[in-house]
CSV table of C-alpha atoms in Angstrom, one decimal:
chain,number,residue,atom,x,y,z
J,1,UNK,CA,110.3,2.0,80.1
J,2,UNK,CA,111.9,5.1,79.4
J,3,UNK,CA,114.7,6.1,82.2
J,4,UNK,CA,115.2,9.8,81.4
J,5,UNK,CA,118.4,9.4,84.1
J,6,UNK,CA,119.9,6.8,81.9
J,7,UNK,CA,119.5,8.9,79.1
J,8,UNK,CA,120.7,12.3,80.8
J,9,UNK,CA,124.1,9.9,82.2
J,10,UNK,CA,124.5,8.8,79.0
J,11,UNK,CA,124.3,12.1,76.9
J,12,UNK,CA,127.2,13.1,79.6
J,13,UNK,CA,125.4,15.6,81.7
J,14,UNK,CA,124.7,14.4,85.1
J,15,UNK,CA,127.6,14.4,87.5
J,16,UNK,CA,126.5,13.5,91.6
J,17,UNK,CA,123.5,12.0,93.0
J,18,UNK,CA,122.9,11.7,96.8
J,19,UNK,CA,121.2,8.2,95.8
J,20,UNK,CA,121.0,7.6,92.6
J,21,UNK,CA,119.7,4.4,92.4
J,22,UNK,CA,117.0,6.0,94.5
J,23,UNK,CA,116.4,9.0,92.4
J,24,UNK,CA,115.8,6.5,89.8
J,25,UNK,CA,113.3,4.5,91.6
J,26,UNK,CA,111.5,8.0,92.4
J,27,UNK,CA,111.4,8.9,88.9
J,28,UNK,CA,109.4,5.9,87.9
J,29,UNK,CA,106.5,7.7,89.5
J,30,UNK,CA,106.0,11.3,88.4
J,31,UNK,CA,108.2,13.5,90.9
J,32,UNK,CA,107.8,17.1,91.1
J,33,UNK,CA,112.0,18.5,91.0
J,34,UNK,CA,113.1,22.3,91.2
J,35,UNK,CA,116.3,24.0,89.9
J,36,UNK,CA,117.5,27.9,90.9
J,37,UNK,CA,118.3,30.3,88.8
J,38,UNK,CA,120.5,33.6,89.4
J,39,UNK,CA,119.4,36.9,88.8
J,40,UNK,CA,122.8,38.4,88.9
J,41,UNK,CA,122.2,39.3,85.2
J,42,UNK,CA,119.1,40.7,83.0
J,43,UNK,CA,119.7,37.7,81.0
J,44,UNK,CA,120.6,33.8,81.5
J,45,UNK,CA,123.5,32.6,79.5
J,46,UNK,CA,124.8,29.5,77.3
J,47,UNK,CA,125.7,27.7,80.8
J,48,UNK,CA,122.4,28.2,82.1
J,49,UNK,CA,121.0,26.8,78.8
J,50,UNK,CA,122.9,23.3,80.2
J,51,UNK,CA,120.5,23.3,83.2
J,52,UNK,CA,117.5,24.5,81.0
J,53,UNK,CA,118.2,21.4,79.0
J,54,UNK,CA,117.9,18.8,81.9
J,55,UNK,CA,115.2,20.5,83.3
J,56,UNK,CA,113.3,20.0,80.0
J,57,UNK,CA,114.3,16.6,79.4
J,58,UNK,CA,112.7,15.8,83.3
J,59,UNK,CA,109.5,17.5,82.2
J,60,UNK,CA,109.6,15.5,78.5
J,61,UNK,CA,109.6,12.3,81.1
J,62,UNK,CA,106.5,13.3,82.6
J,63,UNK,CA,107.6,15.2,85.9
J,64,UNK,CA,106.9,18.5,87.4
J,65,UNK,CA,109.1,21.3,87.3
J,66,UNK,CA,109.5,23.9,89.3
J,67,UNK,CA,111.9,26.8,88.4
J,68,UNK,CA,112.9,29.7,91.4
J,69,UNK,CA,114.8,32.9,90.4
J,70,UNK,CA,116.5,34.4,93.2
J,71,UNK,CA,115.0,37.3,93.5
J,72,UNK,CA,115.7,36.9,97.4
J,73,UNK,CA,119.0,35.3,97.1
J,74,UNK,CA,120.1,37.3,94.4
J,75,UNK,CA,120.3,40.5,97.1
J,76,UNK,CA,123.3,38.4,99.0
J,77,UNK,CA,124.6,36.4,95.8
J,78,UNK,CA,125.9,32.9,95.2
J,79,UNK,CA,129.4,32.4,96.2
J,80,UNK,CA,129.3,28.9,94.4
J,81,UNK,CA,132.2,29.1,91.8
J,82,UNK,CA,133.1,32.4,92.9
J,83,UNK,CA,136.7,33.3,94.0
J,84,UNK,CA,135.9,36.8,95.3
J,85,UNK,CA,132.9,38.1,97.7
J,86,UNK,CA,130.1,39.5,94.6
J,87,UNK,CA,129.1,43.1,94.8
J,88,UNK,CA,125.8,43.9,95.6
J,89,UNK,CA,123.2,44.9,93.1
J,90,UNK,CA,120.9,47.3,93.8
J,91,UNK,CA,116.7,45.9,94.8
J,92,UNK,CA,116.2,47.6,91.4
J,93,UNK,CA,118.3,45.6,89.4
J,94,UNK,CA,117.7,42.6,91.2
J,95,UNK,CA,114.2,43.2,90.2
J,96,UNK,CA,114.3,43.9,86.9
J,97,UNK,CA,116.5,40.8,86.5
J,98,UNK,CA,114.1,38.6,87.7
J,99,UNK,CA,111.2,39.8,85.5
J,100,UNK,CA,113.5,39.4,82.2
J,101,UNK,CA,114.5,36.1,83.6
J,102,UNK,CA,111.5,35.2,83.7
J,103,UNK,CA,110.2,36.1,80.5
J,104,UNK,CA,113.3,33.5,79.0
J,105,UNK,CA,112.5,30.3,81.1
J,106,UNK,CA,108.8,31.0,79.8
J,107,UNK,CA,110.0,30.7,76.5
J,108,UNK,CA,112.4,27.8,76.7
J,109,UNK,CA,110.2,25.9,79.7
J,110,UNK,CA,106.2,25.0,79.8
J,111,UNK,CA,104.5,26.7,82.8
J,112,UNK,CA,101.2,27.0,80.8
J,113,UNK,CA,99.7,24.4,83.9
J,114,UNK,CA,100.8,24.2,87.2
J,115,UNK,CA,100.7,20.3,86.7
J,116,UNK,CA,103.2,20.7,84.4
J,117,UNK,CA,105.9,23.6,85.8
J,118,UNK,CA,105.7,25.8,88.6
J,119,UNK,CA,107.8,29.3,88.0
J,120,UNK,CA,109.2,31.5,91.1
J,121,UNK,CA,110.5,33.8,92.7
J,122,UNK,CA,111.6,33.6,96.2
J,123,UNK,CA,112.3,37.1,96.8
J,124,UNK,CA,108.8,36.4,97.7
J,125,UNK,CA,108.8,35.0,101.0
J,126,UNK,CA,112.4,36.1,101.5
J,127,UNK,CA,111.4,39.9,102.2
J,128,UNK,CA,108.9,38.8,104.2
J,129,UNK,CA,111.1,36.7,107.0
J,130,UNK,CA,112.5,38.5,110.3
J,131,UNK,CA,116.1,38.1,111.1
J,132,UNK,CA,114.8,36.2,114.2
J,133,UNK,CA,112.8,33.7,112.2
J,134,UNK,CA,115.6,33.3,109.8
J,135,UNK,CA,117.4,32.3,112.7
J,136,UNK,CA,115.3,30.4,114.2
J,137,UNK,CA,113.1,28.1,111.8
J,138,UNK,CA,116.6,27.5,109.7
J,139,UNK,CA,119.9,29.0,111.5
J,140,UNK,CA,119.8,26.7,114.3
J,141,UNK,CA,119.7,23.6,111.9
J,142,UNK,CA,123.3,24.3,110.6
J,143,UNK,CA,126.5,24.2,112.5
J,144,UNK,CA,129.4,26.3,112.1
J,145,UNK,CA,131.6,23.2,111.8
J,146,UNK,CA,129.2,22.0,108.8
J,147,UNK,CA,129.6,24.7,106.6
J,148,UNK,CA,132.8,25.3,106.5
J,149,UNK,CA,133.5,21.2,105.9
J,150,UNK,CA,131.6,22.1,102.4
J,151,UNK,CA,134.0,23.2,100.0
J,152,UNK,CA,131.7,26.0,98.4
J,153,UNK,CA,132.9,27.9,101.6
J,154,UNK,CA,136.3,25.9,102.6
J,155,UNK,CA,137.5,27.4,99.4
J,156,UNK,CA,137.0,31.0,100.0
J,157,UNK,CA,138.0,31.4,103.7
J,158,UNK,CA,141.6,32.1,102.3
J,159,UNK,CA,140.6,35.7,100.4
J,160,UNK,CA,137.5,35.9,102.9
J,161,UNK,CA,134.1,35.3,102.9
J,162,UNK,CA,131.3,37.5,104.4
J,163,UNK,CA,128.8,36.2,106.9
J,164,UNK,CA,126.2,37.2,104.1
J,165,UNK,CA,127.7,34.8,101.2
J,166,UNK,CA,128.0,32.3,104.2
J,167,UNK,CA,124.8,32.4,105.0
J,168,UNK,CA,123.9,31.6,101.0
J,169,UNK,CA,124.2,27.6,102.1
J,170,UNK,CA,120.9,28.0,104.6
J,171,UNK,CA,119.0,30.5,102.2
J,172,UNK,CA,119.0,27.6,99.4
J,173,UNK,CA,118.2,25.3,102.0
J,174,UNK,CA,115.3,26.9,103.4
J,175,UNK,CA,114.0,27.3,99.8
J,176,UNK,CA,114.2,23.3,99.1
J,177,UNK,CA,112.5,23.0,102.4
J,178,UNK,CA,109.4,25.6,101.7
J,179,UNK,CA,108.9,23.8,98.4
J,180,UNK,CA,109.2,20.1,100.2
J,181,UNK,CA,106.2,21.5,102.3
J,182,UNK,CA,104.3,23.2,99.9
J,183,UNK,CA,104.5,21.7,96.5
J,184,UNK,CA,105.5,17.9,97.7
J,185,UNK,CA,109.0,19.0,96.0
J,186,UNK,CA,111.2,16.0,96.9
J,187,UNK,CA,114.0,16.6,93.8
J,188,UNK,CA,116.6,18.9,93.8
J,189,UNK,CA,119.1,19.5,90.3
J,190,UNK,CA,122.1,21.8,90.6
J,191,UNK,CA,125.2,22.4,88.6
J,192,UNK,CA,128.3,20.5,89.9
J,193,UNK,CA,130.0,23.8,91.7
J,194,UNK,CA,126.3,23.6,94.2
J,195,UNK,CA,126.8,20.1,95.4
J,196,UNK,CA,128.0,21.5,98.7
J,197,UNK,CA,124.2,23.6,98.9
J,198,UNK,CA,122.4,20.9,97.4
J,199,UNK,CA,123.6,18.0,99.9
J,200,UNK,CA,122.9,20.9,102.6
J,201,UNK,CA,119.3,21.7,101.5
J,202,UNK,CA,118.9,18.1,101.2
J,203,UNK,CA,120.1,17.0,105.1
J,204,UNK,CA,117.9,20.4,106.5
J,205,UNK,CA,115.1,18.6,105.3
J,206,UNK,CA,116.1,15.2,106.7
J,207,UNK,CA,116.3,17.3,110.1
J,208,UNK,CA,112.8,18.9,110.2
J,209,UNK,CA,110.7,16.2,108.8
J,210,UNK,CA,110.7,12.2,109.7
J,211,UNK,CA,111.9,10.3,107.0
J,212,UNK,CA,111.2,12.2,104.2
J,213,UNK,CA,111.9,11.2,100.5
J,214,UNK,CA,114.2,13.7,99.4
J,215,UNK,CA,117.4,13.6,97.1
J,216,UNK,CA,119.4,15.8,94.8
J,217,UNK,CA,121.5,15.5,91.8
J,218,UNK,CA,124.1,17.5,89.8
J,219,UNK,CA,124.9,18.4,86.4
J,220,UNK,CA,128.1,18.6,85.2
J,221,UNK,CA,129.6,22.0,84.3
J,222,UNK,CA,130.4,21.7,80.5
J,223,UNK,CA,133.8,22.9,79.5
J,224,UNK,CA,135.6,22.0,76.6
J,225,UNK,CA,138.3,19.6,75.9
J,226,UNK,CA,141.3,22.1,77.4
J,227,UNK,CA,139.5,22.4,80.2
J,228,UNK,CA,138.0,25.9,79.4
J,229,UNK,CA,134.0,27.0,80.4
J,230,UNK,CA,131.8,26.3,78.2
J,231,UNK,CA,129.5,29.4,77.2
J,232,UNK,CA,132.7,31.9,77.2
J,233,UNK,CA,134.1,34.1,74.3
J,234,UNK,CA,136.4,36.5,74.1
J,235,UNK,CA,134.1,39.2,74.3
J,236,UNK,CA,133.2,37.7,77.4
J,237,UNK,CA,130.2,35.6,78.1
J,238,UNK,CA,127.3,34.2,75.7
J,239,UNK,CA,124.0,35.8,77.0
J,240,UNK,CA,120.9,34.2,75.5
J,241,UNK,CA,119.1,38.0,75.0
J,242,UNK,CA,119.9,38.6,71.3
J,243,UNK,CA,120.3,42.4,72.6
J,244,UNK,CA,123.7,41.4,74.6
J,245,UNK,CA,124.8,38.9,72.2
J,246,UNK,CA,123.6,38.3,69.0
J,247,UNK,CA,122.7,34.9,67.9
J,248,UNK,CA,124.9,34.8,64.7
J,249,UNK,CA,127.9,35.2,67.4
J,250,UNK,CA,126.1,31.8,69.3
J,251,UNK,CA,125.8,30.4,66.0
J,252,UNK,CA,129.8,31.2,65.2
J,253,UNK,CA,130.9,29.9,68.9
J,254,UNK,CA,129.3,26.2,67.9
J,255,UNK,CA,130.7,26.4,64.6
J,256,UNK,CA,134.2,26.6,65.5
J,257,UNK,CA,134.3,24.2,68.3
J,258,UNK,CA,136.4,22.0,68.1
J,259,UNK,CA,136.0,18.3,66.6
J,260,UNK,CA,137.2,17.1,69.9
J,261,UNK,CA,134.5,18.5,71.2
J,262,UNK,CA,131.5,18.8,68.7
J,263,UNK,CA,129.8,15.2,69.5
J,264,UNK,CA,129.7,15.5,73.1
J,265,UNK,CA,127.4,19.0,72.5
J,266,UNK,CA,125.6,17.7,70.7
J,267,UNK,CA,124.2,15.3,72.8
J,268,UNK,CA,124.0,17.7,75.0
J,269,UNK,CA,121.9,20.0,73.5
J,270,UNK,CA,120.5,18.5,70.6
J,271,UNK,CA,116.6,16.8,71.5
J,272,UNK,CA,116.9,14.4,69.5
J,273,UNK,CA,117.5,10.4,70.1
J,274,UNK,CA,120.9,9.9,71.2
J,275,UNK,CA,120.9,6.8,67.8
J,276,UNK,CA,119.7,9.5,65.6
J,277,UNK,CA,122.4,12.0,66.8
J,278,UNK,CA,124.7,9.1,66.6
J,279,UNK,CA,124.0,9.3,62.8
J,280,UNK,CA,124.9,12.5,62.8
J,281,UNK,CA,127.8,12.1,64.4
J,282,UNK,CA,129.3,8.8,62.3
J,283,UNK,CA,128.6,11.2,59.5
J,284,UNK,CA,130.4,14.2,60.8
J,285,UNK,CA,133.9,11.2,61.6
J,286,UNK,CA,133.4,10.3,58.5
J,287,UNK,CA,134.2,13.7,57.0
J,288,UNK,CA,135.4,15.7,59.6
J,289,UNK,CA,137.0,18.6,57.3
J,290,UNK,CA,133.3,19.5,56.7
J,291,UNK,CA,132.1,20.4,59.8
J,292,UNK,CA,129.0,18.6,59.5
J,293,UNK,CA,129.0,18.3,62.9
J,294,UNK,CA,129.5,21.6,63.7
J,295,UNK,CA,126.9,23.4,61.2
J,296,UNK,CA,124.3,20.9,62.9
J,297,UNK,CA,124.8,21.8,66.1
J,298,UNK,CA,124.8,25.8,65.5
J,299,UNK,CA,121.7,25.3,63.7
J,300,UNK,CA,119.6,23.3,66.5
J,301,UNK,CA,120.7,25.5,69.1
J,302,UNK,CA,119.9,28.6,67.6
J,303,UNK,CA,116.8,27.7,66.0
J,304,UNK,CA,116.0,26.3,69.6
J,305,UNK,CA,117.3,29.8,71.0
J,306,UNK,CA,115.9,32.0,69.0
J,307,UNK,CA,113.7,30.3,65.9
J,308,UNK,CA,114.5,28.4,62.9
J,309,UNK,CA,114.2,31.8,60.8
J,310,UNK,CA,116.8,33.1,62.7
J,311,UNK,CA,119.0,29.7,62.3
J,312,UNK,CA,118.4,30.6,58.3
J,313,UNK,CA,119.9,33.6,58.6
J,314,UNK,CA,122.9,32.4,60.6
J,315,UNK,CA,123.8,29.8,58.4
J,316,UNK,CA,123.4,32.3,55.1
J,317,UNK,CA,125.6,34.8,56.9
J,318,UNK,CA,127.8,31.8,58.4
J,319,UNK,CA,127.9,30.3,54.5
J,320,UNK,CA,129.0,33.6,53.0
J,321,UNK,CA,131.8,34.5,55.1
J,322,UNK,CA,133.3,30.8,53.7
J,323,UNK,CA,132.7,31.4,50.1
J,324,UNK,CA,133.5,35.4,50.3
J,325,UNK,CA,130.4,35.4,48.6
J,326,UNK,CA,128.1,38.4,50.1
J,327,UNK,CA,126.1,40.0,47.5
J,328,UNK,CA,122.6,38.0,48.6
J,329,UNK,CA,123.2,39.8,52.3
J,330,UNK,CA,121.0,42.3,53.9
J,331,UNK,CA,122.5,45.2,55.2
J,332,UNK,CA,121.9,44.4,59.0
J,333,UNK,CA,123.7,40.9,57.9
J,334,UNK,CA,126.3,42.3,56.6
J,335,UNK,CA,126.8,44.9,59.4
J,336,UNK,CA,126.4,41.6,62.1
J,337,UNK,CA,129.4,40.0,60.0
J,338,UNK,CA,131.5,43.0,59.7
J,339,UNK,CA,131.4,43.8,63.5
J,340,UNK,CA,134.1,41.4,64.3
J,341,UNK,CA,136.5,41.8,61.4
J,342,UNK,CA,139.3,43.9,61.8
J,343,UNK,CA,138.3,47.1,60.0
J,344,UNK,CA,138.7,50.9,59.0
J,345,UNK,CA,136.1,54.1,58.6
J,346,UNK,CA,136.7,55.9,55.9
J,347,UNK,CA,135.9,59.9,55.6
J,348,UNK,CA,136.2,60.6,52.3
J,349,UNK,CA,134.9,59.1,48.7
J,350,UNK,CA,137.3,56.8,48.1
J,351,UNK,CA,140.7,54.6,49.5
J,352,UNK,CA,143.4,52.9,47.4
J,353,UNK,CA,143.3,49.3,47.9
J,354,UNK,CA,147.2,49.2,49.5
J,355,UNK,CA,145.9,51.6,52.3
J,356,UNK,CA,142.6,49.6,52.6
J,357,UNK,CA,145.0,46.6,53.6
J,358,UNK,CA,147.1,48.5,55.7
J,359,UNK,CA,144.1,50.3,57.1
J,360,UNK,CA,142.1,46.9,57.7
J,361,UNK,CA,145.2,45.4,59.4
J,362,UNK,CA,145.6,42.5,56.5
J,363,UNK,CA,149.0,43.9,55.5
J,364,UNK,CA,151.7,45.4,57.6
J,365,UNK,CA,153.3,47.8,55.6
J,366,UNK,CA,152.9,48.7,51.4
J,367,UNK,CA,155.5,46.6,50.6
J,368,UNK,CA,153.9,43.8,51.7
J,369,UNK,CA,149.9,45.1,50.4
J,370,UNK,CA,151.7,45.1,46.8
J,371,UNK,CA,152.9,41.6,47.2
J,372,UNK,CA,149.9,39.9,48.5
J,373,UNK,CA,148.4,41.7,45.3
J,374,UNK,CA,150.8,40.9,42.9
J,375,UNK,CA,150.5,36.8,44.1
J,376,UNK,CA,146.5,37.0,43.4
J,377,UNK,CA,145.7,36.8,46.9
J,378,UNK,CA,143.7,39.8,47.3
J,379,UNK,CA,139.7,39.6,46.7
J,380,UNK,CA,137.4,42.8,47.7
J,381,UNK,CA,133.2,42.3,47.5
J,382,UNK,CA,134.3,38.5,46.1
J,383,UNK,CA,136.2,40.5,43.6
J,384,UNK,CA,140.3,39.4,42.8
J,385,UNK,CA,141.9,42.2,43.0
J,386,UNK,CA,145.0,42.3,39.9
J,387,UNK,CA,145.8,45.8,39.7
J,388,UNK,CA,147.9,48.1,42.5
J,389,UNK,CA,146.5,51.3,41.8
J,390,UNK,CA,142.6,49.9,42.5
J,391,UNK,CA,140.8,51.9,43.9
J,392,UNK,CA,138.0,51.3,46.3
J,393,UNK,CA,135.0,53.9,45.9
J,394,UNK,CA,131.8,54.0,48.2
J,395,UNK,CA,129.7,54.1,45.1
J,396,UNK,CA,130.8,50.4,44.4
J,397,UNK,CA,130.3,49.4,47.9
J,398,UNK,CA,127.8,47.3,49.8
J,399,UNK,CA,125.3,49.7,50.4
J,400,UNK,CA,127.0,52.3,49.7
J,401,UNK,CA,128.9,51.7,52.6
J,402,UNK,CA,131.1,48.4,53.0
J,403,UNK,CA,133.7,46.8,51.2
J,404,UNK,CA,134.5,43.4,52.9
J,405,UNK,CA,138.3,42.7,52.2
J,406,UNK,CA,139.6,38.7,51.9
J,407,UNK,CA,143.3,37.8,52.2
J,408,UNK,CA,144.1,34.1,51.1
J,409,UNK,CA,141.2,31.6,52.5
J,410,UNK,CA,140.6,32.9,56.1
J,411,UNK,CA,142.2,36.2,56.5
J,412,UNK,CA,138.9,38.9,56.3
J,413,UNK,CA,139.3,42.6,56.7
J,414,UNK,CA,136.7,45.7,56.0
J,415,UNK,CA,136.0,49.2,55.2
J,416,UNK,CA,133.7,51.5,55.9
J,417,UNK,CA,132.3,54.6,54.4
């Protein structure tokens, strides 16, 4: 029989279990299991897509999933991970986050049955409780003493915590409970900075009820082999809404990890068998100045992102910033490849090709534009460049409009009309 926590421990992902050995023997019947999400954005990002993919892999097994955006926690904000109290967004905000939220975990998660995934938000019974019922039904259940043994609070009470952050431990754990009681929720999956709310959410259940069968279980948060977060550019993070980061910059990120780091993504992220991705894999050893590994893994998670169309047209943009080759580009391509080359907008008609390098940053000085032309180095639209007096019109340019400067192999530069 197919263990599915096996398979998750052995792709690297899971990190803590409360029991494992009994979260395994729960899983051999179908088990309904909930993970939270945070609205502090209008869209989830790469490290969200970590617990996307475990939650998926639990509903490939068979279980129930059930999926809560914090709609109600999302007004006081996570301090999991966090080394300064959040500001609050406004109920707008947190509102319109949840409804683009949920319009992504539709899209990457089945809730077309509710045998199959449940989809929340618990703004909705949050707004509903008194401050006396808060206390009450779930305060009482938590000593002082308690929650400041777990380091997700232990950790901040050097630069301060407010009693609203502080509180975040009991919200979570009420919302574990009110799914224990009405959906038979007995599984709990959180990434690795939560074990401190999970075990909580966990042991308030263990307080209200007699004997119940309830555990929880981490994921491990994915960095990469220096030790950095996984999901992070330097234009900051990678959201999964291709209108705050496009998916041929997702695409790029995966291509240039590292080879250190390109097998344990992909089995990660990529569906697949782990012997088939092991195929994959020997193949990418085998050859590892070819990226094979890499160009695999960009493509599965985009097409998975986004579609397979738009994994295409990744890879064709991806393909012709290697071979300086971009005459079979759209213009929107093209654009999408230029924005993160050094470049310069031209006013006029026309630039010489010594100031284009100057201007574009792939020369220093004149003196040194002449000599990286004189050595042969110089190719503009895929064209070598022999002559120091060329001249770079926008009637010759891509549309009109760019010319897409290469220095050497990997030095790229543009211009803009």
């Amino acid at each position: 029989m197919f263990n599915v926590i096996d398979d998750l421990v052995e792709r690297g992902m899971l990190d803590q279990f409360s029991n494992r050995e009994h979260v395994e023997k729960m899983l051999e019947t179908k088990q309904t299991i909930y993970a939270g999400f945070d609205p502090s954005a209008s869209s989830l990002q790469l490290g969200n897509y970590v617990c996307m993919t475990v939650l998926r892999r639990l509903q490939k097994a068979g279980h129930r999933i059930i999926a809560i955006i914090g709609g109600g926690t999302g007004m006081i904000g996570d301090p999991s991970g966090k080394k300064a109290e959040r500001k609050f967004l406004s109920r707008e905000d947190v509102l319109h986050n949840v409804e683009c939220i949920k319009k992504q975990l539709s899209k990457y998660l089945d809730f077309s049955s509710p045998d199959k995934g449940i989809l929340l938000n618990n703004g909705d019974w949050w707004e509903k409780t008194s401050t006396i019922e808060f206390l009450r039904e779930y305060g009482k259940c938590f000593s002082i003493n308690y929650m400041l043994d777990k380091e997700i609070v232990s950790s901040r009470l050097e630069s301060g915590i407010s009693f609203a952050e502080f509180s975040y431990m009991i919200l979570q754990s009420a919302d574990f409970y009110r799914l224990y009681k009405t959906y038979g929720c007995k599984l709990q999956v959180g990434g690795g900075d939560q074990w401190g709310n999970l075990t909580a959410s966990m042991e308030l259940i263990r307080k209200k009820e007699e004997n119940p069968e309830v555990e929880v279980f981490s994921f491990k948060l994915i960095t990469d082999s220096e030790g950095k977060k996984f999901g992070k550019s330097e234009k900051g993070a990678l959201y999964l809404d291709p209108n705050m980061r496009s998916p041929y910059d997702i695409y790029q990120y995966f291509i240039n990890v590292s080879d250190a780091d390109v097998a344990r993504y992909m089995r990660v992220f990529d569906d697949r068998s782990l012997s088939e991705i092991q195929l994959d894999i020997d193949e990418h050893n085998a050859h590892p100045e070819l990226r094979i590994g890499q160009k695999k893994l960009a493509y599965r998670i985009v097409s998975d992102l986004h579609s397979p169309k738009v994994a295409e047209d990744c890879k064709k943009m991806s393909e012709a910033l290697f071979s300086g080759d971009f005459s079979q580009l759209e213009q929107e391509q093209l654009e999408e490849i230029v924005k993160d080359l050094p470049r310069f907008k031209v006013e006029g008609e026309s630039i010489g090709v010594l100031d284009a390098l100057v201007s574009s940053t792939l020369a220093k000085s004149k003196r040194e534009a002449r000599e990286f032309v004189s050595s042969g180095s110089i190719r503009v639209n895929g064209n070598k460049v022999d002559s120091l007096d060329a001249v770079l019109n926008k009637e010759d340019a891509y549309f009109k409009k760019i010319f897409i400067i290469r220095r050497g192999k990997k030095s790229y530069g543009a211009i803009e009309f």
